[in-house]
PDB file of C-alpha atoms in Angstrom:
ATOM      1  CA  MET R 379     156.155 154.798  21.369  1.00  0.00           C
ATOM      2  CA  GLY R 380     152.568 154.796  20.404  1.00  0.00           C
ATOM      3  CA  LEU R 381     153.446 153.557  16.715  1.00  0.00           C
ATOM      4  CA  PHE R 382     155.297 150.744  18.426  1.00  0.00           C
ATOM      5  CA  GLN R 383     152.566 149.882  20.851  1.00  0.00           C
ATOM      6  CA  SER R 384     150.111 149.543  17.854  1.00  0.00           C
ATOM      7  CA  TYR R 385     152.761 147.301  16.089  1.00  0.00           C
ATOM      8  CA  ILE R 386     152.925 144.948  19.072  1.00  0.00           C
ATOM      9  CA  GLY R 387     149.257 144.799  19.614  1.00  0.00           C
ATOM     10  CA  LYS R 388     148.745 144.013  15.679  1.00  0.00           C
ATOM     11  CA  PHE R 389     151.641 141.667  15.281  1.00  0.00           C
ATOM     12  CA  ASN R 390     152.593 140.395  18.584  1.00  0.00           C
ATOM     13  CA  ASP R 391     156.064 141.099  17.853  1.00  0.00           C
ATOM     14  CA  VAL R 392     158.203 142.657  20.649  1.00  0.00           C
ATOM     15  CA  GLN R 393     161.499 141.826  19.216  1.00  0.00           C
ATOM     16  CA  THR R 394     161.377 144.382  16.320  1.00  0.00           C
ATOM     17  CA  PRO R 395     160.472 147.465  18.566  1.00  0.00           C
ATOM     18  CA  VAL R 396     163.010 146.581  21.272  1.00  0.00           C
ATOM     19  CA  LEU R 397     165.912 146.041  18.555  1.00  0.00           C
ATOM     20  CA  ALA R 398     165.008 149.229  16.866  1.00  0.00           C
ATOM     21  CA  MET R 399     164.695 151.404  20.156  1.00  0.00           C
ATOM     22  CA  SER R 400     167.924 150.000  21.842  1.00  0.00           C
ATOM     23  CA  HIS R 401     169.588 152.456  19.711  1.00  0.00           C
ATOM     24  CA  THR R 402     167.727 155.417  21.278  1.00  0.00           C
ATOM     25  CA  VAL R 403     166.773 154.329  24.897  1.00  0.00           C
ATOM     26  CA  PRO R 404     167.995 155.702  27.158  1.00  0.00           C
ATOM     27  CA  ARG R 405     170.512 157.711  25.264  1.00  0.00           C
ATOM     28  CA  LEU R 406     168.181 159.962  23.293  1.00  0.00           C
ATOM     29  CA  VAL R 407     164.730 159.472  25.086  1.00  0.00           C
ATOM     30  CA  SER R 408     164.123 161.496  28.432  1.00  0.00           C
ATOM     31  CA  ASN R 409     160.620 160.771  28.885  1.00  0.00           C
ATOM     32  CA  GLN R 410     160.236 158.668  31.838  1.00  0.00           C
ATOM     33  CA  LYS R 411     157.065 157.121  30.932  1.00  0.00           C
ATOM     34  CA  HIS R 412     158.522 155.979  27.638  1.00  0.00           C
ATOM     35  CA  ILE R 413     161.642 154.498  29.236  1.00  0.00           C
ATOM     36  CA  VAL R 414     159.498 152.537  31.546  1.00  0.00           C
ATOM     37  CA  GLN R 415     157.532 151.302  28.718  1.00  0.00           C
ATOM     38  CA  PHE R 416     160.630 150.286  26.907  1.00  0.00           C
ATOM     39  CA  GLU R 417     162.048 148.596  29.794  1.00  0.00           C
ATOM     40  CA  ALA R 418     158.870 146.388  30.080  1.00  0.00           C
ATOM     41  CA  TRP R 419     159.051 145.519  26.413  1.00  0.00           C
ATOM     42  CA  ARG R 420     162.769 144.752  26.827  1.00  0.00           C
ATOM     43  CA  GLU R 421     162.459 142.524  29.733  1.00  0.00           C
ATOM     44  CA  THR R 422     159.692 140.507  27.963  1.00  0.00           C
ATOM     45  CA  TYR R 423     161.915 140.102  25.112  1.00  0.00           C
ATOM     46  CA  ARG R 424     164.825 138.866  27.362  1.00  0.00           C
ATOM     47  CA  ARG R 425     162.654 136.154  29.094  1.00  0.00           C
ATOM     48  CA  GLN R 426     161.408 135.109  25.776  1.00  0.00           C
ATOM     49  CA  MET R 427     164.861 134.388  24.574  1.00  0.00           C
ATOM     50  CA  ASN R 428     165.605 132.613  28.021  1.00  0.00           C
ATOM     51  CA  SER R 429     162.297 130.522  27.475  1.00  0.00           C
ATOM     52  CA  TRP R 430     163.584 129.580  23.982  1.00  0.00           C
ATOM     53  CA  LYS R 431     166.951 128.458  25.423  1.00  0.00           C
ATOM     54  CA  LEU R 432     168.897 131.300  23.617  1.00  0.00           C
ATOM     55  CA  GLN R 433     170.863 132.281  26.637  1.00  0.00           C
ATOM     56  CA  LEU R 434     173.977 133.157  24.705  1.00  0.00           C
ATOM     57  CA  GLU R 435     171.940 135.285  22.167  1.00  0.00           C
ATOM     58  CA  ARG R 436     170.317 136.972  25.056  1.00  0.00           C
ATOM     59  CA  ALA R 437     173.831 137.711  26.684  1.00  0.00           C
ATOM     60  CA  ARG R 438     175.000 139.280  23.444  1.00  0.00           C
ATOM     61  CA  PHE R 439     171.759 141.434  23.477  1.00  0.00           C
ATOM     62  CA  ASP R 440     172.401 142.689  26.956  1.00  0.00           C
ATOM     63  CA  VAL R 441     176.106 143.465  26.050  1.00  0.00           C
ATOM     64  CA  GLY R 442     175.003 145.390  22.669  1.00  0.00           C
ATOM     65  CA  SER R 443     172.381 147.381  24.700  1.00  0.00           C
ATOM     66  CA  ARG R 444     174.791 148.631  27.090  1.00  0.00           C
ATOM     67  CA  ARG R 445     177.255 149.674  24.374  1.00  0.00           C
ATOM     68  CA  PHE R 446     174.518 151.758  22.834  1.00  0.00           C
ATOM     69  CA  ALA R 447     173.612 153.356  26.244  1.00  0.00           C
ATOM     70  CA  VAL R 448     176.664 155.863  26.215  1.00  0.00           C
ATOM     71  CA  THR R 449     176.513 159.630  26.111  1.00  0.00           C
ATOM     72  CA  ALA R 450     178.698 161.350  23.669  1.00  0.00           C
ATOM     73  CA  ASP R 451     181.263 162.207  26.443  1.00  0.00           C
ATOM     74  CA  GLY R 452     181.415 158.529  27.373  1.00  0.00           C
ATOM     75  CA  ARG R 453     179.059 158.309  30.343  1.00  0.00           C
ATOM     76  CA  LYS R 454     177.336 155.071  30.833  1.00  0.00           C
ATOM     77  CA  LEU R 455     173.567 155.578  31.368  1.00  0.00           C
ATOM     78  CA  MET R 456     173.007 151.592  32.296  1.00  0.00           C
ATOM     79  CA  PRO R 457     174.437 150.258  35.302  1.00  0.00           C
ATOM     80  CA  PRO R 458     176.484 147.048  34.932  1.00  0.00           C
ATOM     81  CA  PRO R 459     174.690 143.963  36.084  1.00  0.00           C
ATOM     82  CA  PRO R 460     175.861 142.244  39.386  1.00  0.00           C
ATOM     83  CA  GLN R 461     178.495 139.649  38.999  1.00  0.00           C
ATOM     84  CA  GLN R 462     176.700 136.369  39.627  1.00  0.00           C
ATOM     85  CA  VAL R 463     176.305 132.697  38.146  1.00  0.00           C
ATOM     86  CA  SER R 464     173.175 131.019  38.582  1.00  0.00           C
ATOM     87  CA  LEU R 465     171.717 127.730  37.453  1.00  0.00           C
ATOM     88  CA  THR R 466     168.215 127.488  35.829  1.00  0.00           C
ATOM     89  CA  CYS R 467     166.002 124.386  35.318  1.00  0.00           C
ATOM     90  CA  ASN R 468     166.505 122.746  31.808  1.00  0.00           C
ATOM     91  CA  TYR R 469     162.701 122.166  31.782  1.00  0.00           C
ATOM     92  CA  CYS R 470     160.800 125.191  33.201  1.00  0.00           C
ATOM     93  CA  THR R 471     163.771 127.731  33.130  1.00  0.00           C
ATOM     94  CA  SER R 472     163.247 128.701  36.685  1.00  0.00           C
ATOM     95  CA  PRO R 473     166.259 129.509  38.975  1.00  0.00           C
ATOM     96  CA  LEU R 474     167.304 126.482  41.045  1.00  0.00           C
ATOM     97  CA  THR R 475     167.968 128.988  43.882  1.00  0.00           C
ATOM     98  CA  GLN R 476     164.262 129.830  43.978  1.00  0.00           C
ATOM     99  CA  HIS R 477     162.660 128.602  47.336  1.00  0.00           C
ATOM    100  CA  ASP R 478     159.654 130.851  47.933  1.00  0.00           C
ATOM    101  CA  ALA R 479     156.531 129.116  49.075  1.00  0.00           C
ATOM    102  CA  SER R 480     154.813 129.701  45.701  1.00  0.00           C
ATOM    103  CA  SER R 481     157.591 127.723  43.725  1.00  0.00           C
ATOM    104  CA  GLN R 482     157.383 124.576  46.162  1.00  0.00           C
ATOM    105  CA  VAL R 483     156.315 121.293  44.473  1.00  0.00           C
ATOM    106  CA  SER R 484     153.431 119.731  46.230  1.00  0.00           C
ATOM    107  CA  THR R 485     154.266 116.389  47.654  1.00  0.00           C
ATOM    108  CA  THR R 486     150.768 114.909  46.767  1.00  0.00           C
ATOM    109  CA  LYS R 487     148.659 115.092  43.665  1.00  0.00           C
ATOM    110  CA  GLY R 488     145.137 114.101  44.356  1.00  0.00           C
ATOM    111  CA  ALA R 489     145.115 110.442  45.791  1.00  0.00           C
ATOM    112  CA  GLU R 490     148.680 109.944  44.783  1.00  0.00           C
ATOM    113  CA  THR R 491     151.357 110.066  47.629  1.00  0.00           C
ATOM    114  CA  VAL R 492     155.003 110.618  46.911  1.00  0.00           C
ATOM    115  CA  HIS R 493     157.188 108.400  48.847  1.00  0.00           C
ATOM    116  CA  PRO R 494     160.766 109.460  49.828  1.00  0.00           C
ATOM    117  CA  THR R 495     162.686 106.813  48.052  1.00  0.00           C
ATOM    118  CA  ALA R 496     166.495 107.424  47.034  1.00  0.00           C
ATOM    119  CA  GLY R 497     165.612 107.884  43.317  1.00  0.00           C
ATOM    120  CA  ASN R 498     162.668 110.104  43.905  1.00  0.00           C
ATOM    121  CA  PRO R 499     163.396 113.666  42.777  1.00  0.00           C
ATOM    122  CA  LEU R 500     160.997 114.810  45.385  1.00  0.00           C
ATOM    123  CA  ALA R 501     162.786 112.970  48.203  1.00  0.00           C
ATOM    124  CA  PRO R 502     164.731 114.957  50.734  1.00  0.00           C
ATOM    125  CA  THR R 503     167.568 112.438  50.427  1.00  0.00           C
ATOM    126  CA  VAL R 504     171.079 113.674  49.791  1.00  0.00           C
ATOM    127  CA  MET R 505     171.759 111.618  46.842  1.00  0.00           C
ATOM    128  CA  SER R 506     168.659 112.788  44.973  1.00  0.00           C
ATOM    129  CA  GLY R 507     170.830 115.963  44.018  1.00  0.00           C
ATOM    130  CA  THR R 508     169.614 119.387  43.186  1.00  0.00           C
ATOM    131  CA  VAL R 509     165.882 119.424  42.344  1.00  0.00           C
ATOM    132  CA  CYS R 510     163.961 122.284  40.588  1.00  0.00           C
ATOM    133  CA  PRO R 511     161.714 123.934  43.490  1.00  0.00           C
ATOM    134  CA  ARG R 512     159.091 124.627  40.866  1.00  0.00           C
ATOM    135  CA  CYS R 513     158.666 121.592  38.598  1.00  0.00           C
ATOM    136  CA  GLY R 514     160.324 119.098  40.634  1.00  0.00           C
ATOM    137  CA  ARG R 515     162.732 117.810  38.001  1.00  0.00           C
ATOM    138  CA  HIS R 516     166.402 116.921  38.382  1.00  0.00           C
ATOM    139  CA  MET R 517     169.469 118.647  37.050  1.00  0.00           C
ATOM    140  CA  PRO R 518     170.995 116.258  34.286  1.00  0.00           C
ATOM    141  CA  ARG R 519     173.133 113.515  35.263  1.00  0.00           C
ATOM    142  CA  CYS R 520     176.912 113.917  34.983  1.00  0.00           C
ATOM    143  CA  GLY R 521     177.944 112.486  31.684  1.00  0.00           C
ATOM    144  CA  ILE R 522     180.936 110.678  33.122  1.00  0.00           C
ATOM    145  CA  CYS R 523     179.873 109.035  36.494  1.00  0.00           C
ATOM    146  CA  THR R 524     175.966 109.188  35.745  1.00  0.00           C
ATOM    147  CA  LEU R 525     175.278 110.728  39.152  1.00  0.00           C
ATOM    148  CA  TRP R 526     172.678 113.512  39.366  1.00  0.00           C
ATOM    149  CA  LEU R 527     174.471 116.733  39.159  1.00  0.00           C
ATOM    150  CA  GLY R 528     174.233 118.696  42.292  1.00  0.00           C
ATOM    151  CA  SER R 529     174.492 115.286  44.372  1.00  0.00           C
ATOM    152  CA  PRO R 530     177.648 114.741  46.515  1.00  0.00           C
ATOM    153  CA  ASP R 531     180.522 113.806  44.226  1.00  0.00           C
ATOM    154  CA  PRO R 532     182.933 111.347  45.942  1.00  0.00           C
ATOM    155  CA  MET R 533     185.976 113.341  44.863  1.00  0.00           C
ATOM    156  CA  SER R 534     184.401 116.365  46.178  1.00  0.00           C
ATOM    157  CA  ARG R 535     183.930 114.838  49.530  1.00  0.00           C
ATOM    158  CA  ALA R 536     187.353 113.338  49.635  1.00  0.00           C
ATOM    159  CA  SER R 537     188.513 117.016  48.976  1.00  0.00           C
ATOM    160  CA  SER R 538     186.439 118.293  51.868  1.00  0.00           C
ATOM    161  CA  ALA R 539     187.874 115.766  54.215  1.00  0.00           C
ATOM    162  CA  ALA R 540     191.490 116.571  53.081  1.00  0.00           C
ATOM    163  CA  ASP R 541     190.656 120.334  53.713  1.00  0.00           C
ATOM    164  CA  ALA R 542     189.300 119.501  57.117  1.00  0.00           C
ATOM    165  CA  GLU R 543     192.568 117.689  57.888  1.00  0.00           C
ATOM    166  CA  ALA R 544     194.660 120.521  56.568  1.00  0.00           C
ATOM    167  CA  GLY R 545     193.207 123.020  59.163  1.00  0.00           C
ATOM    168  CA  SER R 546     193.632 126.522  58.209  1.00  0.00           C
ATOM    169  CA  ARG R 547     195.279 125.772  54.815  1.00  0.00           C
ATOM    170  CA  GLU R 548     193.465 127.665  51.926  1.00  0.00           C
ATOM    171  CA  PRO R 549     191.866 125.470  49.286  1.00  0.00           C
ATOM    172  CA  THR R 550     193.729 125.295  45.760  1.00  0.00           C
ATOM    173  CA  GLU R 551     191.991 126.162  42.827  1.00  0.00           C
ATOM    174  CA  THR R 552     191.768 122.478  41.875  1.00  0.00           C
ATOM    175  CA  GLU R 553     190.098 121.824  45.062  1.00  0.00           C
ATOM    176  CA  VAL R 554     187.387 124.425  44.992  1.00  0.00           C
ATOM    177  CA  MET R 555     186.751 123.386  41.231  1.00  0.00           C
ATOM    178  CA  ARG R 556     185.865 119.979  42.352  1.00  0.00           C
ATOM    179  CA  ARG R 557     182.755 121.273  43.950  1.00  0.00           C
ATOM    180  CA  PHE R 558     181.352 122.909  40.677  1.00  0.00           C
ATOM    181  CA  VAL R 559     179.467 121.568  37.749  1.00  0.00           C
ATOM    182  CA  VAL R 560     180.255 122.425  34.163  1.00  0.00           C
ATOM    183  CA  PHE R 561     178.022 122.283  30.868  1.00  0.00           C
ATOM    184  CA  CYS R 562     179.107 122.064  27.326  1.00  0.00           C
ATOM    185  CA  ILE R 563     177.411 125.004  25.537  1.00  0.00           C
ATOM    186  CA  HIS R 564     177.299 122.971  22.128  1.00  0.00           C
ATOM    187  CA  CYS R 565     175.516 119.494  23.268  1.00  0.00           C
ATOM    188  CA  ASN R 566     174.337 120.834  26.614  1.00  0.00           C
ATOM    189  CA  HIS R 567     175.676 117.646  28.615  1.00  0.00           C
ATOM    190  CA  GLY R 568     176.830 118.407  32.163  1.00  0.00           C
ATOM    191  CA  PHE R 569     179.499 117.022  34.181  1.00  0.00           C
ATOM    192  CA  HIS R 570     181.178 117.227  37.573  1.00  0.00           C
ATOM    193  CA  ALA R 571     184.035 119.810  37.148  1.00  0.00           C
ATOM    194  CA  SER R 572     186.695 117.258  38.469  1.00  0.00           C
ATOM    195  CA  HIS R 573     185.266 114.577  36.105  1.00  0.00           C
ATOM    196  CA  ALA R 574     185.337 116.763  33.043  1.00  0.00           C
ATOM    197  CA  ASN R 575     188.842 117.944  33.968  1.00  0.00           C
ATOM    198  CA  ASP R 576     190.125 114.340  33.952  1.00  0.00           C
ATOM    199  CA  TRP R 577     188.284 113.278  30.895  1.00  0.00           C
ATOM    200  CA  PHE R 578     189.118 116.265  28.647  1.00  0.00           C
ATOM    201  CA  LYS R 579     192.672 115.941  29.396  1.00  0.00           C
ATOM    202  CA  ARG R 580     192.821 112.812  27.285  1.00  0.00           C
ATOM    203  CA  HIS R 581     189.806 113.237  24.946  1.00  0.00           C
ATOM    204  CA  LYS R 582     188.069 116.035  22.897  1.00  0.00           C
ATOM    205  CA  ILE R 583     184.741 113.996  22.247  1.00  0.00           C
ATOM    206  CA  CYS R 584     181.855 114.227  24.517  1.00  0.00           C
ATOM    207  CA  PRO R 585     181.857 111.102  26.814  1.00  0.00           C
ATOM    208  CA  VAL R 586     178.077 110.449  26.475  1.00  0.00           C
ATOM    209  CA  ALA R 587     177.076 107.588  24.364  1.00  0.00           C
ATOM    210  CA  GLU R 588     176.420 108.339  20.734  1.00  0.00           C
ATOM    211  CA  CYS R 589     177.144 112.046  21.249  1.00  0.00           C
ATOM    212  CA  ASN R 590     179.935 112.952  18.773  1.00  0.00           C
ATOM    213  CA  CYS R 591     180.082 116.642  19.939  1.00  0.00           C
ATOM    214  CA  ILE R 592     183.793 117.985  20.307  1.00  0.00           C
ATOM    215  CA  CYS R 593     183.207 119.753  23.640  1.00  0.00           C
ATOM    216  CA  ASP R 594     186.937 120.693  23.991  1.00  0.00           C
ATOM    217  CA  ARG R 595     187.108 123.173  21.182  1.00  0.00           C
TER     218      ARG R 595
END
């Protein structure tokens, strides 16, 4: 550990030690101090990959690390992560569900006053959509209807009204999916799920102008 610590201090490279030691920690290393130190390096590396927008590579790293953390008799040494899906800001990578006081955007900057207009990302209006609580920026617009993702979708509201009329009827999978947003992992354009479903039933190319990505692969 001392050798790797010196390496990190000299070259500012945390990736090499983390990848090298993923084969041994915690499978072969039992020293708790060393394990804690490695976990700190590992978490730093994971956050770096997220900040570089390499979420797929970070996910592969997580899966690979857990495959190595298995004893000779097949016992898993790393607990599986909780099953969850979260949205992060495309600009500052903060979770969009983070609403602590330290992450709230100030409504004033010096002498500048932010007015709650319909198109203002800091406004409390419904149609402004989901806004990052840290940097105050919107989620992207839907590539089909051009409304902010996170804002009420007319199809979703119609579905909600239909559910209310149906009383205790369980919503179908299609009705539930209308409330979700989806993103292409290749071009990163986002859509309301119901709009994307309708579009890609007839097309394979991204609906965003001048984007030739084949989203439906």
